[in-house]
């Protein structure tokens, strides 16, 4: 069976990473439009760089580890005989650390940067400062977070549209289903005949569209749900 899974910030909540909308809409004390748009970056590059430097540093602290939900998805992928695609809206690297392989990080990755001069994308774990240098073109002060901001095109959209055409089971985990195009993937899959399931702490914005829904903590729901699916 061809399975597509979409995850959001809720799958990393029990790993100690803040979600976006559970803190009264503020994100580390910022409004999203002040730190996650190209306009914000152009207007106040230092504020935006520091916002991502803080989150990149937080990701490297010992307290932040993948949880049972990330691990259950990686283990299921390794044992599943059909096709398995994991699409994540998250920019943390917890799915990667858990061992997920066929992973599409559609909103970018905190531990990578992009060069504004030569477009290279490279792993990067430090703080971006005006002294930071691109390792490809050696230019200084030309790096931005490899993050898809609001108003920018998400990554891997061609691959995502293709796998949604032929998916038979679509499982949405830990997302409020507010941000598009990700929030529209369930409908694309459903129109092609997929059975669609929402695993979340609370009903999402598009909960009524799903064929099935189970509510609770991802670290409990995900291992239970996927162990019941094993071929
Ligand atoms: C684009 C990177 C077009 C930043 C992010 C009006 C209507 C419709 C759409 C739009 C509109 N106006 C503008 C748009 C488009 C816009 C959009 O959707 N805006 C929304 C706010 C209305 N979308 C875009 O701009 C996208 N691009 O459309 O481009 C285009 C076309 C042509 C050419 C160029 C461009 C780009 C969107 C990407 C933005 N970047 N992230 C960063 O991370 O720093 S989005 C950001 O929100 C994160 O990636 C996050 O993942 C994502 C979604 O949030 P969630 O993951 O769902 O997190 P949230 O806190 O909301 O919810 C957590 C859920 O978990 C909750 O439901 C909670 O109950 C649950 N939960 C909590 N704890 C647990 C749990 N579940 C289980 N267990 C738990 N323990």
PDB file of C-alpha atoms and ligand atoms in Angstrom:
ATOM      1  CA  UNK A   1       0.000   0.000   0.000  1.00  0.00           C
ATOM      2  CA  UNK A   2       1.290   3.461  -0.940  1.00  0.00           C
ATOM      3  CA  UNK A   3       1.329   5.615   2.179  1.00  0.00           C
ATOM      4  CA  UNK A   4       1.940   9.372   2.520  1.00  0.00           C
ATOM      5  CA  UNK A   5       2.420  10.937   5.956  1.00  0.00           C
ATOM      6  CA  UNK A   6       2.379  14.713   6.613  1.00  0.00           C
ATOM      7  CA  UNK A   7       3.746  16.009   9.907  1.00  0.00           C
ATOM      8  CA  UNK A   8       3.662  19.403  11.614  1.00  0.00           C
ATOM      9  CA  UNK A   9       5.027  20.997  14.763  1.00  0.00           C
ATOM     10  CA  UNK A  10       2.821  18.838  17.010  1.00  0.00           C
ATOM     11  CA  UNK A  11       4.946  15.740  16.381  1.00  0.00           C
ATOM     12  CA  UNK A  12       7.945  17.576  17.891  1.00  0.00           C
ATOM     13  CA  UNK A  13       6.034  19.168  20.791  1.00  0.00           C
ATOM     14  CA  UNK A  14       6.921  16.310  23.175  1.00  0.00           C
ATOM     15  CA  UNK A  15      10.562  16.702  22.152  1.00  0.00           C
ATOM     16  CA  UNK A  16      10.526  20.156  23.753  1.00  0.00           C
ATOM     17  CA  UNK A  17      10.204  22.237  20.565  1.00  0.00           C
ATOM     18  CA  UNK A  18       7.498  24.922  20.705  1.00  0.00           C
ATOM     19  CA  UNK A  19       4.647  24.661  18.216  1.00  0.00           C
ATOM     20  CA  UNK A  20       3.586  27.718  16.233  1.00  0.00           C
ATOM     21  CA  UNK A  21       0.031  28.359  17.259  1.00  0.00           C
ATOM     22  CA  UNK A  22      -0.242  26.800  20.668  1.00  0.00           C
ATOM     23  CA  UNK A  23       1.439  29.773  22.341  1.00  0.00           C
ATOM     24  CA  UNK A  24      -1.327  32.251  21.641  1.00  0.00           C
ATOM     25  CA  UNK A  25      -0.026  32.831  18.127  1.00  0.00           C
ATOM     26  CA  UNK A  26       3.282  34.211  19.322  1.00  0.00           C
ATOM     27  CA  UNK A  27       6.393  32.394  18.330  1.00  0.00           C
ATOM     28  CA  UNK A  28       9.293  32.880  20.707  1.00  0.00           C
ATOM     29  CA  UNK A  29       7.511  36.199  21.394  1.00  0.00           C
ATOM     30  CA  UNK A  30       7.335  37.235  17.732  1.00  0.00           C
ATOM     31  CA  UNK A  31       4.456  37.555  15.274  1.00  0.00           C
ATOM     32  CA  UNK A  32       5.101  35.244  12.314  1.00  0.00           C
ATOM     33  CA  UNK A  33       4.938  38.070   9.799  1.00  0.00           C
ATOM     34  CA  UNK A  34       7.757  39.830  11.678  1.00  0.00           C
ATOM     35  CA  UNK A  35      10.207  36.931  11.416  1.00  0.00           C
ATOM     36  CA  UNK A  36       9.104  34.452   8.710  1.00  0.00           C
ATOM     37  CA  UNK A  37       8.678  36.474   5.506  1.00  0.00           C
ATOM     38  CA  UNK A  38      11.178  37.762   2.890  1.00  0.00           C
ATOM     39  CA  UNK A  39       9.914  41.279   3.654  1.00  0.00           C
ATOM     40  CA  UNK A  40      10.787  40.873   7.338  1.00  0.00           C
ATOM     41  CA  UNK A  41      14.263  39.617   6.359  1.00  0.00           C
ATOM     42  CA  UNK A  42      14.794  42.583   4.023  1.00  0.00           C
ATOM     43  CA  UNK A  43      13.531  45.080   6.594  1.00  0.00           C
ATOM     44  CA  UNK A  44      15.269  43.665   9.653  1.00  0.00           C
ATOM     45  CA  UNK A  45      17.840  41.004   8.734  1.00  0.00           C
ATOM     46  CA  UNK A  46      19.436  41.011  12.183  1.00  0.00           C
ATOM     47  CA  UNK A  47      16.125  40.261  13.966  1.00  0.00           C
ATOM     48  CA  UNK A  48      15.317  37.432  11.538  1.00  0.00           C
ATOM     49  CA  UNK A  49      18.850  35.950  11.628  1.00  0.00           C
ATOM     50  CA  UNK A  50      18.838  36.026  15.431  1.00  0.00           C
ATOM     51  CA  UNK A  51      15.397  34.378  15.537  1.00  0.00           C
ATOM     52  CA  UNK A  52      16.731  31.456  13.481  1.00  0.00           C
ATOM     53  CA  UNK A  53      20.128  31.421  15.221  1.00  0.00           C
ATOM     54  CA  UNK A  54      18.261  30.932  18.518  1.00  0.00           C
ATOM     55  CA  UNK A  55      16.137  28.065  17.147  1.00  0.00           C
ATOM     56  CA  UNK A  56      19.155  26.415  15.471  1.00  0.00           C
ATOM     57  CA  UNK A  57      21.046  26.590  18.770  1.00  0.00           C
ATOM     58  CA  UNK A  58      18.002  25.218  20.681  1.00  0.00           C
ATOM     59  CA  UNK A  59      17.892  22.255  18.281  1.00  0.00           C
ATOM     60  CA  UNK A  60      21.467  21.364  19.253  1.00  0.00           C
ATOM     61  CA  UNK A  61      20.783  21.267  23.020  1.00  0.00           C
ATOM     62  CA  UNK A  62      20.907  17.828  24.705  1.00  0.00           C
ATOM     63  CA  UNK A  63      17.298  18.125  25.897  1.00  0.00           C
ATOM     64  CA  UNK A  64      15.936  18.075  22.334  1.00  0.00           C
ATOM     65  CA  UNK A  65      15.670  14.456  21.128  1.00  0.00           C
ATOM     66  CA  UNK A  66      13.388  12.615  18.737  1.00  0.00           C
ATOM     67  CA  UNK A  67      10.400  11.030  20.504  1.00  0.00           C
ATOM     68  CA  UNK A  68       8.487   7.761  20.104  1.00  0.00           C
ATOM     69  CA  UNK A  69       6.420   9.221  17.249  1.00  0.00           C
ATOM     70  CA  UNK A  70       9.479  10.083  15.101  1.00  0.00           C
ATOM     71  CA  UNK A  71      10.976   6.664  15.840  1.00  0.00           C
ATOM     72  CA  UNK A  72       7.752   4.780  15.059  1.00  0.00           C
ATOM     73  CA  UNK A  73       7.566   6.436  11.618  1.00  0.00           C
ATOM     74  CA  UNK A  74      11.194   5.547  10.821  1.00  0.00           C
ATOM     75  CA  UNK A  75      10.730   1.945  11.978  1.00  0.00           C
ATOM     76  CA  UNK A  76       7.511   1.556  10.001  1.00  0.00           C
ATOM     77  CA  UNK A  77       9.179   2.912   6.840  1.00  0.00           C
ATOM     78  CA  UNK A  78      11.987   0.349   7.218  1.00  0.00           C
ATOM     79  CA  UNK A  79       9.532  -2.569   7.471  1.00  0.00           C
ATOM     80  CA  UNK A  80       6.781  -1.415   5.098  1.00  0.00           C
ATOM     81  CA  UNK A  81       6.707  -3.323   1.795  1.00  0.00           C
ATOM     82  CA  UNK A  82       4.855  -0.655  -0.234  1.00  0.00           C
ATOM     83  CA  UNK A  83       5.892   2.943  -0.941  1.00  0.00           C
ATOM     84  CA  UNK A  84       6.206   5.286   2.074  1.00  0.00           C
ATOM     85  CA  UNK A  85       6.728   9.045   1.779  1.00  0.00           C
ATOM     86  CA  UNK A  86       7.121  11.339   4.782  1.00  0.00           C
ATOM     87  CA  UNK A  87       6.399  15.028   4.087  1.00  0.00           C
ATOM     88  CA  UNK A  88       7.217  17.343   6.975  1.00  0.00           C
ATOM     89  CA  UNK A  89       6.395  21.020   7.488  1.00  0.00           C
ATOM     90  CA  UNK A  90       8.891  21.029  10.353  1.00  0.00           C
ATOM     91  CA  UNK A  91      12.327  22.547   9.988  1.00  0.00           C
ATOM     92  CA  UNK A  92      13.840  20.616  12.913  1.00  0.00           C
ATOM     93  CA  UNK A  93      15.942  17.524  12.090  1.00  0.00           C
ATOM     94  CA  UNK A  94      14.175  15.076  14.399  1.00  0.00           C
ATOM     95  CA  UNK A  95      12.787  12.871  11.588  1.00  0.00           C
ATOM     96  CA  UNK A  96      16.309  12.671  10.130  1.00  0.00           C
ATOM     97  CA  UNK A  97      17.762  11.775  13.545  1.00  0.00           C
ATOM     98  CA  UNK A  98      15.099   9.057  13.971  1.00  0.00           C
ATOM     99  CA  UNK A  99      16.262   7.478  10.675  1.00  0.00           C
ATOM    100  CA  UNK A 100      13.475   8.443   8.264  1.00  0.00           C
ATOM    101  CA  UNK A 101      14.767   8.112   4.677  1.00  0.00           C
ATOM    102  CA  UNK A 102      12.143   9.065   2.123  1.00  0.00           C
ATOM    103  CA  UNK A 103      11.647  12.486   3.738  1.00  0.00           C
ATOM    104  CA  UNK A 104      10.591  15.745   2.065  1.00  0.00           C
ATOM    105  CA  UNK A 105      11.255  18.781   4.294  1.00  0.00           C
ATOM    106  CA  UNK A 106       8.943  21.087   2.336  1.00  0.00           C
ATOM    107  CA  UNK A 107       9.500  24.198   4.501  1.00  0.00           C
ATOM    108  CA  UNK A 108      13.293  23.858   4.582  1.00  0.00           C
ATOM    109  CA  UNK A 109      15.694  22.879   7.365  1.00  0.00           C
ATOM    110  CA  UNK A 110      17.055  24.858  10.327  1.00  0.00           C
ATOM    111  CA  UNK A 111      20.465  23.138  10.120  1.00  0.00           C
ATOM    112  CA  UNK A 112      21.051  24.260   6.522  1.00  0.00           C
ATOM    113  CA  UNK A 113      21.722  27.693   4.993  1.00  0.00           C
ATOM    114  CA  UNK A 114      21.363  29.118   1.496  1.00  0.00           C
ATOM    115  CA  UNK A 115      23.817  31.497  -0.181  1.00  0.00           C
ATOM    116  CA  UNK A 116      22.197  34.642  -1.592  1.00  0.00           C
ATOM    117  CA  UNK A 117      25.171  35.019  -3.937  1.00  0.00           C
ATOM    118  CA  UNK A 118      25.515  31.555  -5.530  1.00  0.00           C
ATOM    119  CA  UNK A 119      22.286  29.788  -4.348  1.00  0.00           C
ATOM    120  CA  UNK A 120      24.268  26.921  -2.797  1.00  0.00           C
ATOM    121  CA  UNK A 121      22.509  25.087   0.080  1.00  0.00           C
ATOM    122  CA  UNK A 122      24.847  23.685   2.713  1.00  0.00           C
ATOM    123  CA  UNK A 123      24.710  22.152   6.197  1.00  0.00           C
ATOM    124  CA  UNK A 124      25.304  24.838   8.815  1.00  0.00           C
ATOM    125  CA  UNK A 125      25.119  24.555  12.597  1.00  0.00           C
ATOM    126  CA  UNK A 126      26.512  27.888  13.729  1.00  0.00           C
ATOM    127  CA  UNK A 127      24.945  31.316  14.111  1.00  0.00           C
ATOM    128  CA  UNK A 128      24.734  33.285  10.838  1.00  0.00           C
ATOM    129  CA  UNK A 129      26.523  36.630  11.304  1.00  0.00           C
ATOM    130  CA  UNK A 130      27.862  39.284   8.895  1.00  0.00           C
ATOM    131  CA  UNK A 131      31.228  37.475   9.178  1.00  0.00           C
ATOM    132  CA  UNK A 132      29.712  34.155   7.998  1.00  0.00           C
ATOM    133  CA  UNK A 133      31.190  32.929   4.709  1.00  0.00           C
ATOM    134  CA  UNK A 134      29.703  30.782   1.939  1.00  0.00           C
ATOM    135  CA  UNK A 135      31.863  27.636   1.606  1.00  0.00           C
ATOM    136  CA  UNK A 136      31.082  27.462  -2.131  1.00  0.00           C
ATOM    137  CA  UNK A 137      31.672  30.987  -3.481  1.00  0.00           C
ATOM    138  CA  UNK A 138      33.623  32.200  -0.392  1.00  0.00           C
ATOM    139  CA  UNK A 139      31.540  35.390  -0.291  1.00  0.00           C
ATOM    140  CA  UNK A 140      31.010  36.979   3.150  1.00  0.00           C
ATOM    141  CA  UNK A 141      27.708  38.141   4.690  1.00  0.00           C
ATOM    142  CA  UNK A 142      25.566  36.368   2.066  1.00  0.00           C
ATOM    143  CA  UNK A 143      23.893  33.497   3.979  1.00  0.00           C
ATOM    144  CA  UNK A 144      20.190  33.173   4.839  1.00  0.00           C
ATOM    145  CA  UNK A 145      18.366  30.357   6.662  1.00  0.00           C
ATOM    146  CA  UNK A 146      17.346  27.515   4.288  1.00  0.00           C
ATOM    147  CA  UNK A 147      13.752  28.072   5.373  1.00  0.00           C
ATOM    148  CA  UNK A 148      10.636  28.585   3.211  1.00  0.00           C
ATOM    149  CA  UNK A 149       9.064  31.811   4.463  1.00  0.00           C
ATOM    150  CA  UNK A 150       5.458  32.883   3.940  1.00  0.00           C
ATOM    151  CA  UNK A 151       5.003  33.958   0.333  1.00  0.00           C
ATOM    152  CA  UNK A 152       7.831  31.659  -0.853  1.00  0.00           C
ATOM    153  CA  UNK A 153       7.266  28.436  -2.804  1.00  0.00           C
ATOM    154  CA  UNK A 154       7.592  25.296  -0.638  1.00  0.00           C
ATOM    155  CA  UNK A 155      10.233  22.742  -1.707  1.00  0.00           C
ATOM    156  CA  UNK A 156       9.643  19.408  -3.520  1.00  0.00           C
ATOM    157  CA  UNK A 157       6.140  20.385  -4.695  1.00  0.00           C
ATOM    158  CA  UNK A 158       6.486  18.394  -7.957  1.00  0.00           C
ATOM    159  CA  UNK A 159       7.409  15.202  -6.068  1.00  0.00           C
ATOM    160  CA  UNK A 160       4.676  15.845  -3.482  1.00  0.00           C
ATOM    161  CA  UNK A 161       1.974  16.261  -6.118  1.00  0.00           C
ATOM    162  CA  UNK A 162       3.125  13.044  -7.797  1.00  0.00           C
ATOM    163  CA  UNK A 163       3.060  10.884  -4.644  1.00  0.00           C
ATOM    164  CA  UNK A 164      -0.350  12.280  -3.636  1.00  0.00           C
ATOM    165  CA  UNK A 165      -1.793  11.153  -6.993  1.00  0.00           C
ATOM    166  CA  UNK A 166      -1.105   7.505  -6.210  1.00  0.00           C
ATOM    167  CA  UNK A 167      -1.354   7.361  -2.432  1.00  0.00           C
ATOM    168  CA  UNK A 168      -3.840   4.961  -0.856  1.00  0.00           C
ATOM    169  CA  UNK A 169      -3.456   6.055   2.769  1.00  0.00           C
ATOM    170  CA  UNK A 170      -2.793   9.671   3.861  1.00  0.00           C
ATOM    171  CA  UNK A 171      -1.984  10.277   7.533  1.00  0.00           C
ATOM    172  CA  UNK A 172      -1.723  13.836   8.917  1.00  0.00           C
ATOM    173  CA  UNK A 173       0.092  14.106  12.274  1.00  0.00           C
ATOM    174  CA  UNK A 174       0.504  17.108  14.597  1.00  0.00           C
ATOM    175  CA  UNK A 175      -0.582  19.938  12.345  1.00  0.00           C
ATOM    176  CA  UNK A 176      -3.259  22.602  12.738  1.00  0.00           C
ATOM    177  CA  UNK A 177      -3.866  22.438   8.958  1.00  0.00           C
ATOM    178  CA  UNK A 178      -3.784  26.234   8.688  1.00  0.00           C
ATOM    179  CA  UNK A 179      -0.818  26.674   6.342  1.00  0.00           C
ATOM    180  CA  UNK A 180      -1.226  26.037   2.598  1.00  0.00           C
ATOM    181  CA  UNK A 181      -0.385  24.269   0.361  1.00  0.00           C
ATOM    182  CA  UNK A 182       0.305  21.578   3.046  1.00  0.00           C
ATOM    183  CA  UNK A 183      -3.228  21.896   4.489  1.00  0.00           C
ATOM    184  CA  UNK A 184      -4.650  21.027   1.064  1.00  0.00           C
ATOM    185  CA  UNK A 185      -2.737  17.735   0.615  1.00  0.00           C
ATOM    186  CA  UNK A 186      -5.421  15.685   2.426  1.00  0.00           C
ATOM    187  CA  UNK A 187      -8.064  16.750  -0.098  1.00  0.00           C
ATOM    188  CA  UNK A 188      -5.780  16.011  -3.075  1.00  0.00           C
ATOM    189  CA  UNK A 189      -5.208  12.487  -1.731  1.00  0.00           C
ATOM    190  CA  UNK A 190      -8.877  11.969  -0.864  1.00  0.00           C
ATOM    191  CA  UNK A 191      -9.991  13.017  -4.375  1.00  0.00           C
ATOM    192  CA  UNK A 192      -7.727  10.275  -5.729  1.00  0.00           C
ATOM    193  CA  UNK A 193      -9.390   7.686  -3.476  1.00  0.00           C
ATOM    194  CA  UNK A 194      -7.018   7.641  -0.500  1.00  0.00           C
ATOM    195  CA  UNK A 195      -8.275   6.887   3.005  1.00  0.00           C
ATOM    196  CA  UNK A 196      -7.327   9.941   5.099  1.00  0.00           C
ATOM    197  CA  UNK A 197      -6.567   9.945   8.824  1.00  0.00           C
ATOM    198  CA  UNK A 198      -5.839  12.772  11.287  1.00  0.00           C
ATOM    199  CA  UNK A 199      -3.705  11.978  14.347  1.00  0.00           C
ATOM    200  CA  UNK A 200      -3.587  15.125  16.479  1.00  0.00           C
ATOM    201  CA  UNK A 201      -3.904  16.524  19.989  1.00  0.00           C
ATOM    202  CA  UNK A 202      -7.068  18.397  19.000  1.00  0.00           C
ATOM    203  CA  UNK A 203      -9.243  18.662  15.847  1.00  0.00           C
ATOM    204  CA  UNK A 204      -7.420  20.720  13.219  1.00  0.00           C
ATOM    205  CA  UNK A 205      -8.852  23.430  10.979  1.00  0.00           C
ATOM    206  CA  UNK A 206      -9.756  20.798   8.360  1.00  0.00           C
ATOM    207  CA  UNK A 207     -10.679  17.953  10.750  1.00  0.00           C
ATOM    208  CA  UNK A 208     -14.154  17.471   9.229  1.00  0.00           C
ATOM    209  CA  UNK A 209     -12.637  16.516   5.841  1.00  0.00           C
ATOM    210  CA  UNK A 210     -10.816  13.444   7.174  1.00  0.00           C
ATOM    211  CA  UNK A 211     -12.269   9.913   6.897  1.00  0.00           C
ATOM    212  CA  UNK A 212     -10.903   8.994  10.319  1.00  0.00           C
ATOM    213  CA  UNK A 213      -9.462  10.887  13.317  1.00  0.00           C
ATOM    214  CA  UNK A 214      -7.785   9.837  16.558  1.00  0.00           C
ATOM    215  CA  UNK A 215      -6.913  12.470  19.166  1.00  0.00           C
ATOM    216  CA  UNK A 216      -4.178  12.406  21.777  1.00  0.00           C
ATOM    217  CA  UNK A 217      -0.416  12.826  22.093  1.00  0.00           C
ATOM    218  CA  UNK A 218       1.609  11.853  19.029  1.00  0.00           C
ATOM    219  CA  UNK A 219       4.108   9.860  21.084  1.00  0.00           C
ATOM    220  CA  UNK A 220       1.243   7.508  22.068  1.00  0.00           C
ATOM    221  CA  UNK A 221      -0.950   7.654  18.959  1.00  0.00           C
ATOM    222  CA  UNK A 222       1.697   7.198  16.277  1.00  0.00           C
ATOM    223  CA  UNK A 223       3.383   4.013  17.571  1.00  0.00           C
ATOM    224  CA  UNK A 224      -0.064   2.492  18.239  1.00  0.00           C
ATOM    225  CA  UNK A 225      -1.498   3.426  14.836  1.00  0.00           C
ATOM    226  CA  UNK A 226       1.495   2.307  12.753  1.00  0.00           C
ATOM    227  CA  UNK A 227       2.104  -0.929  14.652  1.00  0.00           C
ATOM    228  CA  UNK A 228      -1.461  -1.874  13.666  1.00  0.00           C
ATOM    229  CA  UNK A 229      -0.614  -1.229  10.000  1.00  0.00           C
ATOM    230  CA  UNK A 230       2.421  -3.476   9.696  1.00  0.00           C
ATOM    231  CA  UNK A 231       2.186  -5.828   6.682  1.00  0.00           C
TER     232      UNK A 231
HETATM  233  C1  LIG B   1       2.942  29.772  -0.696  1.00  0.00           C
HETATM  234  C2  LIG B   1       8.938  27.930   7.963  1.00  0.00           C
HETATM  235  C3  LIG B   1       2.734  30.452  -2.930  1.00  0.00           C
HETATM  236  C4  LIG B   1       9.137  29.036   8.897  1.00  0.00           C
HETATM  237  C5  LIG B   1       6.595  27.893   7.570  1.00  0.00           C
HETATM  238  C6  LIG B   1      -4.914  32.861   2.748  1.00  0.00           C
HETATM  239  C7  LIG B   1      -5.524  31.625   2.600  1.00  0.00           C
HETATM  240  C8  LIG B   1      -4.780  30.495   2.275  1.00  0.00           C
HETATM  241  C9  LIG B   1      -3.399  30.585   2.106  1.00  0.00           C
HETATM  242  C10 LIG B   1      -2.800  31.804   2.274  1.00  0.00           C
HETATM  243  C11 LIG B   1      -3.540  32.944   2.592  1.00  0.00           C
HETATM  244  N1  LIG B   1      -2.683  33.986   2.684  1.00  0.00           N
HETATM  245  C12 LIG B   1      -1.420  33.532   2.441  1.00  0.00           C
HETATM  246  C13 LIG B   1      -1.485  32.234   2.161  1.00  0.00           C
HETATM  247  C14 LIG B   1      -0.378  31.353   1.821  1.00  0.00           C
HETATM  248  C15 LIG B   1       0.418  31.026   3.070  1.00  0.00           C
HETATM  249  C16 LIG B   1      -0.468  30.485   4.168  1.00  0.00           C
HETATM  250  O1  LIG B   1      -0.891  29.356   4.117  1.00  0.00           O
HETATM  251  N2  LIG B   1      -0.741  31.324   5.177  1.00  0.00           N
HETATM  252  C17 LIG B   1      -1.599  30.889   6.268  1.00  0.00           C
HETATM  253  C18 LIG B   1      -1.017  31.413   7.588  1.00  0.00           C
HETATM  254  C19 LIG B   1      -3.001  31.386   6.005  1.00  0.00           C
HETATM  255  N3  LIG B   1       1.334  29.992   2.647  1.00  0.00           N
HETATM  256  C20 LIG B   1       2.525  30.338   2.132  1.00  0.00           C
HETATM  257  O2  LIG B   1       2.940  31.477   2.059  1.00  0.00           O
HETATM  258  C21 LIG B   1       3.355  29.192   1.578  1.00  0.00           C
HETATM  259  N4  LIG B   1       3.803  29.546   0.277  1.00  0.00           N
HETATM  260  O3  LIG B   1       1.745  29.700  -0.586  1.00  0.00           O
HETATM  261  O4  LIG B   1       3.577  30.119  -1.830  1.00  0.00           O
HETATM  262  C22 LIG B   1       3.592  30.801  -4.043  1.00  0.00           C
HETATM  263  C23 LIG B   1       3.121  30.559  -5.305  1.00  0.00           C
HETATM  264  C24 LIG B   1       3.901  30.882  -6.369  1.00  0.00           C
HETATM  265  C25 LIG B   1       5.144  31.447  -6.166  1.00  0.00           C
HETATM  266  C26 LIG B   1       5.618  31.687  -4.894  1.00  0.00           C
HETATM  267  C27 LIG B   1       4.835  31.382  -3.812  1.00  0.00           C
HETATM  268  C28 LIG B   1       4.607  28.960   2.416  1.00  0.00           C
HETATM  269  C29 LIG B   1       4.223  28.468   3.772  1.00  0.00           C
HETATM  270  C30 LIG B   1       5.489  28.101   4.534  1.00  0.00           C
HETATM  271  C31 LIG B   1       5.693  29.076   5.653  1.00  0.00           C
HETATM  272  N5  LIG B   1       6.783  28.599   6.495  1.00  0.00           N
HETATM  273  N6  LIG B   1       7.627  27.428   8.246  1.00  0.00           N
HETATM  274  C32 LIG B   1       9.755  28.484  10.135  1.00  0.00           C
HETATM  275  O5  LIG B   1       9.421  27.347  10.519  1.00  0.00           O
HETATM  276  O6  LIG B   1      10.530  29.222  10.722  1.00  0.00           O
HETATM  277  S1  LIG B   1       5.057  27.472   8.063  1.00  0.00           S
HETATM  278  C33 LIG B   1       4.998  27.077   9.705  1.00  0.00           C
HETATM  279  O7  LIG B   1       3.622  26.701   9.937  1.00  0.00           O
HETATM  280  C34 LIG B   1       5.805  25.857  10.091  1.00  0.00           C
HETATM  281  O8  LIG B   1       6.451  25.218   9.029  1.00  0.00           O
HETATM  282  C35 LIG B   1       4.731  24.923  10.625  1.00  0.00           C
HETATM  283  O9  LIG B   1       5.031  23.612  10.457  1.00  0.00           O
HETATM  284  C36 LIG B   1       3.610  25.321   9.763  1.00  0.00           C
HETATM  285  C37 LIG B   1       2.251  24.789  10.114  1.00  0.00           C
HETATM  286  O10 LIG B   1       2.094  24.896  11.494  1.00  0.00           O
HETATM  287  P1  LIG B   1       1.900  23.495  12.262  1.00  0.00           P
HETATM  288  O11 LIG B   1       3.080  22.630  11.969  1.00  0.00           O
HETATM  289  O12 LIG B   1       0.570  22.948  11.932  1.00  0.00           O
HETATM  290  O13 LIG B   1       2.014  23.935  13.775  1.00  0.00           O
HETATM  291  P2  LIG B   1       0.845  24.587  14.646  1.00  0.00           P
HETATM  292  O14 LIG B   1       1.461  25.137  15.881  1.00  0.00           O
HETATM  293  O15 LIG B   1       0.016  25.465  13.769  1.00  0.00           O
HETATM  294  O16 LIG B   1      -0.073  23.333  15.036  1.00  0.00           O
HETATM  295  C38 LIG B   1       0.446  22.337  15.884  1.00  0.00           C
HETATM  296  C39 LIG B   1      -0.608  21.250  15.932  1.00  0.00           C
HETATM  297  O17 LIG B   1      -0.082  20.177  16.684  1.00  0.00           O
HETATM  298  C40 LIG B   1      -1.887  21.708  16.608  1.00  0.00           C
HETATM  299  O18 LIG B   1      -2.995  21.261  15.844  1.00  0.00           O
HETATM  300  C41 LIG B   1      -1.850  20.988  17.960  1.00  0.00           C
HETATM  301  O19 LIG B   1      -3.156  20.594  18.381  1.00  0.00           O
HETATM  302  C42 LIG B   1      -1.026  19.766  17.643  1.00  0.00           C
HETATM  303  N7  LIG B   1      -0.258  19.255  18.770  1.00  0.00           N
HETATM  304  C43 LIG B   1       0.347  19.973  19.771  1.00  0.00           C
HETATM  305  N8  LIG B   1       0.962  19.113  20.622  1.00  0.00           N
HETATM  306  C44 LIG B   1       0.750  17.836  20.148  1.00  0.00           C
HETATM  307  C45 LIG B   1      -0.016  17.933  18.969  1.00  0.00           C
HETATM  308  N9  LIG B   1      -0.412  16.852  18.271  1.00  0.00           N
HETATM  309  C46 LIG B   1      -0.028  15.645  18.736  1.00  0.00           C
HETATM  310  N10 LIG B   1       0.715  15.475  19.849  1.00  0.00           N
HETATM  311  C47 LIG B   1       1.114  16.543  20.583  1.00  0.00           C
HETATM  312  N11 LIG B   1       1.843  16.356  21.700  1.00  0.00           N
END
